[in-house]
Amino acid sequence: VEQSVLEQNVTAVQPVLARRAARLAATPPAAESHEAIPFDSGHAFPGVLPDLTAAAQAALTAFRAETLQYGVRPGLPEMREFIASYMNADGAKVTADEILVVNGAKHGLDLLCRLLLDEGDSIVVTAPTYFTSIPIFRSFGVEFVEIGQDDEGMSVAELEDALRRLAAAGRKPPKFIYNVPDYHNPTAVTMTRGRREALLEVAAAHGIPVIEDSPYRKVRFEGVLEPSLKALDRRNGVYLLGTFSKLVAPGLRIGWVAAPRDVVARLVQLKSDGGTCPLTQRIILEFARAGGLERHIEKVQSVYRAHRDRMVAALNSELPEVKTTYPHGGYYVWLEFPQNVDTDALAKRAADFGATMIPGSKFFAGAGPASSKTPSAPKHFARLAYSHASPDEIEEGVKRIASALRSMRA
Amino acid sequence: VEQSVLEQNVTAVQPVLARRAARLAATPPAAESHEAIPFDSGHAFPGVLPDLTAAAQAALTAFRAETLQYGVRPGLPEMREFIASYMNADGAKVTADEILVVNGAKHGLDLLCRLLLDEGDSIVVTAPTYFTSIPIFRSFGVEFVEIGQDDEGMSVAELEDALRRLAAAGRKPPKFIYNVPDYHNPTAVTMTRGRREALLEVAAAHGIPVIEDSPYRKVRFEGVLEPSLKALDRRNGVYLLGTFSKLVAPGLRIGWVAAPRDVVARLVQLKSDGGTCPLTQRIILEFARAGGLERHIEKVQSVYRAHRDRMVAALNSELPEVKTTYPHGGYYVWLEFPQNVDTDALAKRAADFGATMIPGSKFFAGAGPASSKTPSAPKHFARLAYSHASPDEIEEGVKRIASALRSMRA
């Protein structure tokens, strides 16, 4: 493990916290007394966290011999069945043995990387892409093939071009295509059905698996629900990452990989953790059995819809010069500032004013000091999460960002 | 990832189950109606699993905003403090920032391997060594330097010889020395203090870190408690793996790595799992705060002491030709059969007779079909776990193994 990779990870994973701390130490801001309003994290709103006491009580009494013992490595059989049914109710056609229960979706992504990647491989990601996945990918020494997006999602024409150019240059094809097709992180774009079908066709033609990262699919406020890539997949070429973090609570650390049987069998061998926690698996099963999950998903949708509404309204009134993709689901809004705004500087200034955000430059996998081959990332984007703060905090936080921006122009 | 590595893992991890299934299908045994008595796993005795309902109730109400939210990656600050105090009460001198909370000790071992190992490195293990660690090590493509043991633990003289020979041959030194110094798995041997000090001296002289795997230290029935390697370490060269699996319950999946600050900082960067479950961390903290942990450790000791007594008595009366190291703690007894007994065959036969065991050949990391350089593993050892079965089952299970052995001689 190279020191440089680790250092990149430090930089990539906690940039706002680190810079905020440094900044606050260096120049005491006027707004220091504010508790910072958190637009930087995908944490859950504390008010939406469910009451799991009854489920835990059952899990720790009737199921004690199961929940406190080592669990089997692929996951509790009932949990695998439950996840398969949950996915099949959403158009997929998977069986329990195509499900691997993991310690959160990031763990599933890490396992897939361990299975599929060798040093020097390339992978396809969107530009921008999910921020936290970048250090995971980088730790495997991959090169990024970055593909742009429009309001229909990943540009499949650009992907085709890139694959053709790689082949023409005698390069190996990328090992997988990674995407968040529903309420994309960070852009909130949802792929259209046509784009999904085109993506699967190109992936199949080149023999490249697709990793469909799907944490937000049920965090849906309105609009059409397109079929998942997994549901559209006819060639066993899609590996879906799912999670209960957004449906029940992040702290339970239960996610899953849905993949062909032989892939699951190989991932199980790489999963040397003594089995994913059977207690939290059973808590989820008991919560669902009692009807809690279905009710909670409705609550999640209505709470975050209100957060989204408040943030969009605040952005319209406080930052009218900013362009966004209207989020029909998920946790995030992606801000496009005028070209002359440097959001790296703005994020620091906003932290001084008491609101945290992540500058857009952190979401471009191939750009920045880590790579000398590509130009630096565009500077005029930023991601705001509306999940964690309360509606009133959201309004106040957007005002603080607007004040920070004005103070930079002054 | 090579198919062969995966296949080895399959073979290594569930050999008894797989072979048992095959065997039962092929030749219906007389004892098929018995539920198999499990001497093959390090599972907890179901009767020793504690009542965690009060701790969970508190964790899910007063601490809900902590336990259901994403946790910080190094572990809950209170948990890191608690573990540091727990270790310091046992002679260590560690601070909270030298503790990384992980998803069970195997997860910690996997992270250490990811940090320290490159393909083609070598590592030092005892012969025999902890069975489940072997596929983890193999998945990193390492070579094994196997060192023998006597009743004082790992032979440090043999280790010194091996290191000298490697140096003389111009080979890189091993990347680490892995050992279970307390109630060794599988042999039940505990290293003497002199041997511990000698090991640390040799490791320091060669600049090789020591991984001290310490799951059983408190599962102690009688006898001297030697200082841990971590407590004896003056050079920051020991990385200790701890776990609550044996102290509270395996299903909680909470372990830790105690290591120098810079090592912990690097491991945190490799831990891309969204933080170890804060709910189960808080359940353990609440259980301990209410005095439950201390009481439970006493219960664990008295329950497994009774299991050990019953197994030793049964072995003495049913299999007097077998030699063992008397276990003063831990979960296992290591059987040395007469040279002409093949325990690979005996384990299959015993499964037919309704008792599962792990043949000794599985505990020799460098031996067997995976390696052509070394002779095959000795065939006349076996490991029996007395943790999982009840005392009556233990007696019956040993009788079944004795019957299986007699049936092979008949």
Coordinates of N, CA and C in Angstrom, one line a residue, chain A residues 1 3 6 9-10 13 42-46 49-53 56-57 60-61 64-65 67-70 73 103 106-107 110 114-115 118 136 139-140 245-246 249-253 266 269-270 272-280 283 388, chain B residues 1 3 6 9-10 13 42-46 49-53 56-57 60-61 64-65 67-70 73 103 106-107 110 114-115 118 136 139-140 245-246 249-253 266 269-270 272-280 283 388:
Chain A
V1 N 0.9 -1.2 0.0 CA 0.0 0.0 0.0 C 0.9 1.2 0.0
Q3 N 1.8 5.0 0.4 CA 1.5 6.2 1.3 C 0.6 7.1 0.5
L6 N -3.0 6.3 0.4 CA -3.7 6.5 1.7 C -3.9 8.0 1.9
N9 N -6.8 9.2 0.0 CA -8.0 8.7 0.7 C -8.4 9.7 1.8
V10 N -7.4 10.0 2.6 CA -7.6 11.0 3.7 C -8.2 12.3 3.1
V13 N -11.8 11.6 1.5 CA -12.9 11.1 2.4 C -13.4 12.1 3.3
G42 N -24.4 12.3 3.8 CA -25.6 11.6 3.5 C -26.2 11.0 4.7
H43 N -26.0 11.6 5.9 CA -26.6 11.0 7.1 C -28.1 11.2 7.0
A44 N -28.8 10.3 7.8 CA -30.2 10.4 7.9 C -30.6 11.6 8.8
F45 N -31.8 12.1 8.5 CA -32.4 13.1 9.4 C -32.7 12.4 10.7
P46 N -32.2 12.9 11.9 CA -32.4 12.2 13.1 C -33.9 11.9 13.4
L49 N -35.4 8.5 12.1 CA -34.9 7.2 12.6 C -36.0 6.4 13.3
P50 N -36.3 5.2 12.9 CA -37.4 4.5 13.4 C -37.3 3.9 14.8
D51 N -38.4 3.5 15.4 CA -38.4 2.9 16.7 C -38.2 1.4 16.4
L52 N -37.1 0.8 16.7 CA -36.8 -0.6 16.5 C -36.8 -1.4 17.7
T53 N -37.3 -0.9 18.8 CA -37.2 -1.6 20.1 C -38.0 -2.9 20.1
A56 N -36.0 -5.4 18.1 CA -34.8 -5.8 18.8 C -35.2 -6.8 19.9
Q57 N -36.3 -6.5 20.6 CA -36.7 -7.3 21.7 C -36.9 -8.8 21.2
L60 N -33.7 -10.5 20.2 CA -32.8 -10.9 21.3 C -33.4 -11.9 22.2
T61 N -34.7 -12.3 22.0 CA -35.3 -13.3 22.9 C -35.6 -14.5 22.1
R64 N -32.7 -15.6 20.0 CA -31.4 -15.3 20.6 C -30.3 -16.3 20.1
A65 N -30.7 -17.6 19.9 CA -29.7 -18.6 19.5 C -29.2 -18.3 18.1
T67 N -29.3 -14.9 16.7 CA -28.8 -13.5 16.5 C -27.5 -13.3 17.3
L68 N -27.2 -14.1 18.3 CA -26.0 -13.9 19.1 C -24.9 -14.9 18.7
Q69 N -25.3 -15.8 17.8 CA -24.3 -16.8 17.3 C -23.6 -16.3 16.0
Y70 N -22.5 -16.9 15.6 CA -22.0 -16.6 14.3 C -23.1 -16.9 13.3
R73 N -22.1 -17.1 6.3 CA -21.4 -16.0 5.6 C -22.3 -15.4 4.4
N103 N -22.0 -5.9 4.9 CA -22.0 -4.9 5.9 C -22.2 -3.5 5.4
K106 N -21.2 -0.2 0.7 CA -19.8 0.1 0.4 C -19.0 -1.2 0.6
H107 N -19.3 -2.0 1.6 CA -18.7 -3.3 1.7 C -18.9 -4.2 0.5
D110 N -16.6 -2.9 -2.2 CA -15.3 -3.3 -1.9 C -15.0 -4.8 -2.3
R114 N -12.5 -6.3 -5.1 CA -11.5 -7.3 -4.8 C -11.6 -8.5 -5.8
L115 N -12.9 -8.8 -6.1 CA -13.1 -9.9 -7.0 C -12.6 -9.6 -8.5
D118 N -7.6 -5.9 -10.9 CA -6.2 -6.0 -10.7 C -5.6 -4.6 -10.9
I136 N -12.2 4.1 -2.7 CA -12.3 2.7 -2.7 C -11.7 2.2 -4.1
S139 N -7.9 2.7 -4.3 CA -7.1 1.8 -3.5 C -6.8 0.5 -4.2
F140 N -7.5 0.3 -5.3 CA -7.2 -0.9 -6.2 C -6.3 -0.5 -7.3
S245 N -29.7 1.1 4.6 CA -29.3 2.4 5.2 C -30.3 3.5 5.0
K246 N -30.8 3.5 3.8 CA -31.8 4.6 3.4 C -33.2 4.2 3.7
A249 N -32.3 2.4 8.5 CA -31.3 3.3 9.3 C -29.9 2.9 8.9
P250 N -29.0 3.9 8.7 CA -27.6 3.6 8.3 C -26.9 2.8 9.4
G251 N -27.2 3.0 10.6 CA -26.5 2.4 11.7 C -26.5 0.8 11.7
L252 N -27.5 0.3 11.0 CA -27.7 -1.2 11.1 C -26.6 -1.9 10.2
R253 N -26.0 -1.2 9.3 CA -24.9 -1.7 8.4 C -25.3 -3.0 7.7
R266 N -18.2 -16.6 -5.3 CA -16.9 -16.1 -5.1 C -16.8 -15.0 -4.1
Q269 N -16.5 -16.2 -0.6 CA -15.1 -16.7 -0.2 C -14.2 -15.5 0.2
L270 N -14.5 -14.4 -0.4 CA -13.7 -13.2 -0.1 C -14.2 -12.5 1.2
S272 N -14.3 -12.5 4.5 CA -13.7 -13.2 5.6 C -14.0 -12.6 7.0
D273 N -15.2 -12.1 7.2 CA -15.6 -11.3 8.4 C -16.4 -12.1 9.4
G274 N -16.5 -13.4 9.3 CA -17.2 -14.2 10.2 C -18.7 -14.0 10.1
G275 N -19.2 -13.5 8.9 CA -20.6 -13.4 8.7 C -21.1 -12.0 9.1
T276 N -22.0 -11.5 8.3 CA -22.6 -10.2 8.6 C -23.5 -10.3 9.8
C277 N -23.5 -9.3 10.7 CA -24.3 -9.3 12.0 C -25.7 -10.0 11.8
P278 N -25.9 -11.1 12.4 CA -27.2 -11.7 12.4 C -28.3 -10.9 13.2
L279 N -27.8 -10.2 14.2 CA -28.7 -9.4 15.1 C -29.4 -8.3 14.3
T280 N -28.6 -7.5 13.6 CA -29.2 -6.4 12.8 C -30.0 -7.0 11.6
I283 N -33.3 -7.9 13.2 CA -34.1 -6.7 13.6 C -34.8 -6.2 12.3
H388 N -29.9 15.5 6.0 CA -29.4 15.5 7.4 C -30.0 16.6 8.2
Chain B
V1 N -8.3 -12.6 -9.1 CA -8.5 -13.7 -8.2 C -8.5 -15.0 -9.0
Q3 N -9.2 -18.9 -9.6 CA -10.2 -19.9 -9.2 C -9.6 -20.8 -8.2
L6 N -9.8 -19.6 -4.7 CA -11.2 -19.7 -4.2 C -11.6 -21.1 -3.9
N9 N -10.2 -22.1 -0.7 CA -11.0 -21.5 0.4 C -12.2 -22.3 0.7
V10 N -12.9 -22.7 -0.3 CA -14.1 -23.5 -0.1 C -13.7 -24.8 0.6
V13 N -12.6 -23.8 4.3 CA -13.5 -23.2 5.2 C -14.6 -24.2 5.7
G42 N -16.1 -23.1 16.4 CA -15.9 -22.3 17.5 C -17.1 -21.5 17.9
H43 N -18.3 -22.0 17.6 CA -19.5 -21.4 18.0 C -19.7 -21.4 19.5
A44 N -20.4 -20.4 20.0 CA -20.7 -20.3 21.5 C -21.8 -21.4 21.8
F45 N -21.7 -21.9 23.1 CA -22.8 -22.7 23.6 C -24.0 -21.9 23.7
P46 N -25.1 -22.3 23.1 CA -26.3 -21.5 23.1 C -26.8 -21.1 24.5
L49 N -25.4 -17.7 25.9 CA -25.6 -16.4 25.3 C -26.4 -15.5 26.2
P50 N -25.9 -14.2 26.4 CA -26.5 -13.4 27.5 C -27.8 -12.7 27.0
D51 N -28.5 -12.2 28.1 CA -29.7 -11.4 27.8 C -29.3 -9.9 27.6
L52 N -29.4 -9.5 26.3 CA -29.0 -8.1 26.0 C -30.2 -7.2 25.8
T53 N -31.3 -7.6 26.2 CA -32.5 -6.8 25.9 C -32.5 -5.5 26.5
A56 N -30.0 -3.3 24.7 CA -30.6 -2.9 23.4 C -31.6 -1.9 23.5
Q57 N -32.5 -2.0 24.5 CA -33.6 -1.0 24.7 C -32.9 0.4 24.9
L60 N -31.4 1.7 21.7 CA -32.3 2.1 20.6 C -33.3 3.3 21.0
T61 N -33.1 3.7 22.3 CA -34.0 4.8 22.7 C -33.1 6.0 23.0
R64 N -30.6 6.6 20.3 CA -31.0 6.3 18.9 C -30.3 7.2 17.9
A65 N -30.1 8.4 18.1 CA -29.5 9.3 17.1 C -28.0 8.9 16.8
T67 N -27.0 5.4 17.4 CA -26.9 4.0 17.1 C -27.5 3.7 15.7
L68 N -28.4 4.5 15.2 CA -29.1 4.3 13.9 C -28.5 5.2 12.8
Q69 N -27.5 6.0 13.2 CA -26.9 6.9 12.2 C -25.6 6.2 11.8
Y70 N -25.0 6.7 10.7 CA -23.6 6.3 10.4 C -22.7 6.5 11.6
R73 N -15.7 6.0 11.4 CA -15.0 4.8 11.0 C -14.0 4.2 12.0
N103 N -15.3 -5.2 12.4 CA -16.4 -6.1 12.4 C -16.0 -7.5 12.7
K106 N -11.6 -11.2 12.6 CA -11.2 -11.6 11.3 C -11.1 -10.4 10.3
H107 N -12.1 -9.5 10.5 CA -12.0 -8.3 9.7 C -10.7 -7.5 10.0
D110 N -7.9 -9.2 8.3 CA -8.0 -8.9 6.8 C -7.5 -7.5 6.5
R114 N -4.3 -6.4 4.3 CA -4.3 -5.5 3.2 C -3.3 -4.4 3.3
L115 N -3.0 -4.0 4.5 CA -2.1 -3.0 4.8 C -0.6 -3.5 4.5
D118 N 2.0 -7.8 0.2 CA 2.0 -7.8 -1.2 C 2.2 -9.3 -1.7
I136 N -7.6 -16.6 4.5 CA -7.4 -15.2 4.5 C -6.0 -14.9 4.0
S139 N -5.4 -15.7 0.4 CA -6.0 -14.9 -0.6 C -5.1 -13.7 -1.0
F140 N -4.0 -13.4 -0.1 CA -3.1 -12.4 -0.4 C -1.8 -12.9 -1.1
S245 N -16.5 -11.4 20.6 CA -17.3 -12.7 20.3 C -17.2 -13.7 21.4
K246 N -16.1 -13.8 22.1 CA -16.0 -14.8 23.1 C -16.4 -14.3 24.5
A249 N -20.9 -12.2 22.8 CA -21.5 -13.0 21.8 C -21.0 -12.8 20.4
P250 N -20.8 -13.9 19.7 CA -20.2 -13.8 18.3 C -21.1 -13.0 17.4
G251 N -22.4 -13.0 17.6 CA -23.3 -12.4 16.6 C -23.2 -10.9 16.6
L252 N -22.6 -10.3 17.6 CA -22.5 -8.8 17.6 C -21.5 -8.3 16.6
R253 N -20.5 -9.1 16.2 CA -19.5 -8.8 15.2 C -18.8 -7.5 15.6
R266 N -3.8 4.3 9.1 CA -3.8 3.7 7.8 C -4.9 2.6 7.6
Q269 N -8.2 4.1 6.8 CA -8.4 4.5 5.4 C -8.8 3.3 4.5
L270 N -8.4 2.1 5.0 CA -8.7 0.9 4.2 C -10.1 0.3 4.6
S272 N -13.4 0.6 4.4 CA -14.4 1.4 3.5 C -15.8 0.9 3.7
D273 N -16.2 0.5 4.9 CA -17.4 -0.1 5.2 C -18.5 0.8 5.8
G274 N -18.2 2.1 5.8 CA -19.2 3.0 6.3 C -19.3 3.0 7.9
G275 N -18.2 2.5 8.5 CA -18.2 2.5 10.0 C -18.8 1.2 10.5
T276 N -18.1 0.6 11.5 CA -18.6 -0.6 12.2 C -19.9 -0.2 12.9
C277 N -20.9 -1.2 12.9 CA -22.2 -1.0 13.5 C -22.2 -0.2 14.8
P278 N -22.7 1.0 14.9 CA -22.8 1.7 16.2 C -23.8 1.1 17.1
L279 N -24.8 0.4 16.6 CA -25.8 -0.2 17.5 C -25.2 -1.3 18.3
T280 N -24.5 -2.2 17.7 CA -24.0 -3.3 18.5 C -22.8 -2.8 19.4
I283 N -24.7 -1.4 22.4 CA -25.2 -2.5 23.2 C -24.1 -3.1 24.1
H388 N -19.3 -25.6 21.7 CA -20.6 -25.5 21.2 C -21.6 -26.5 21.7

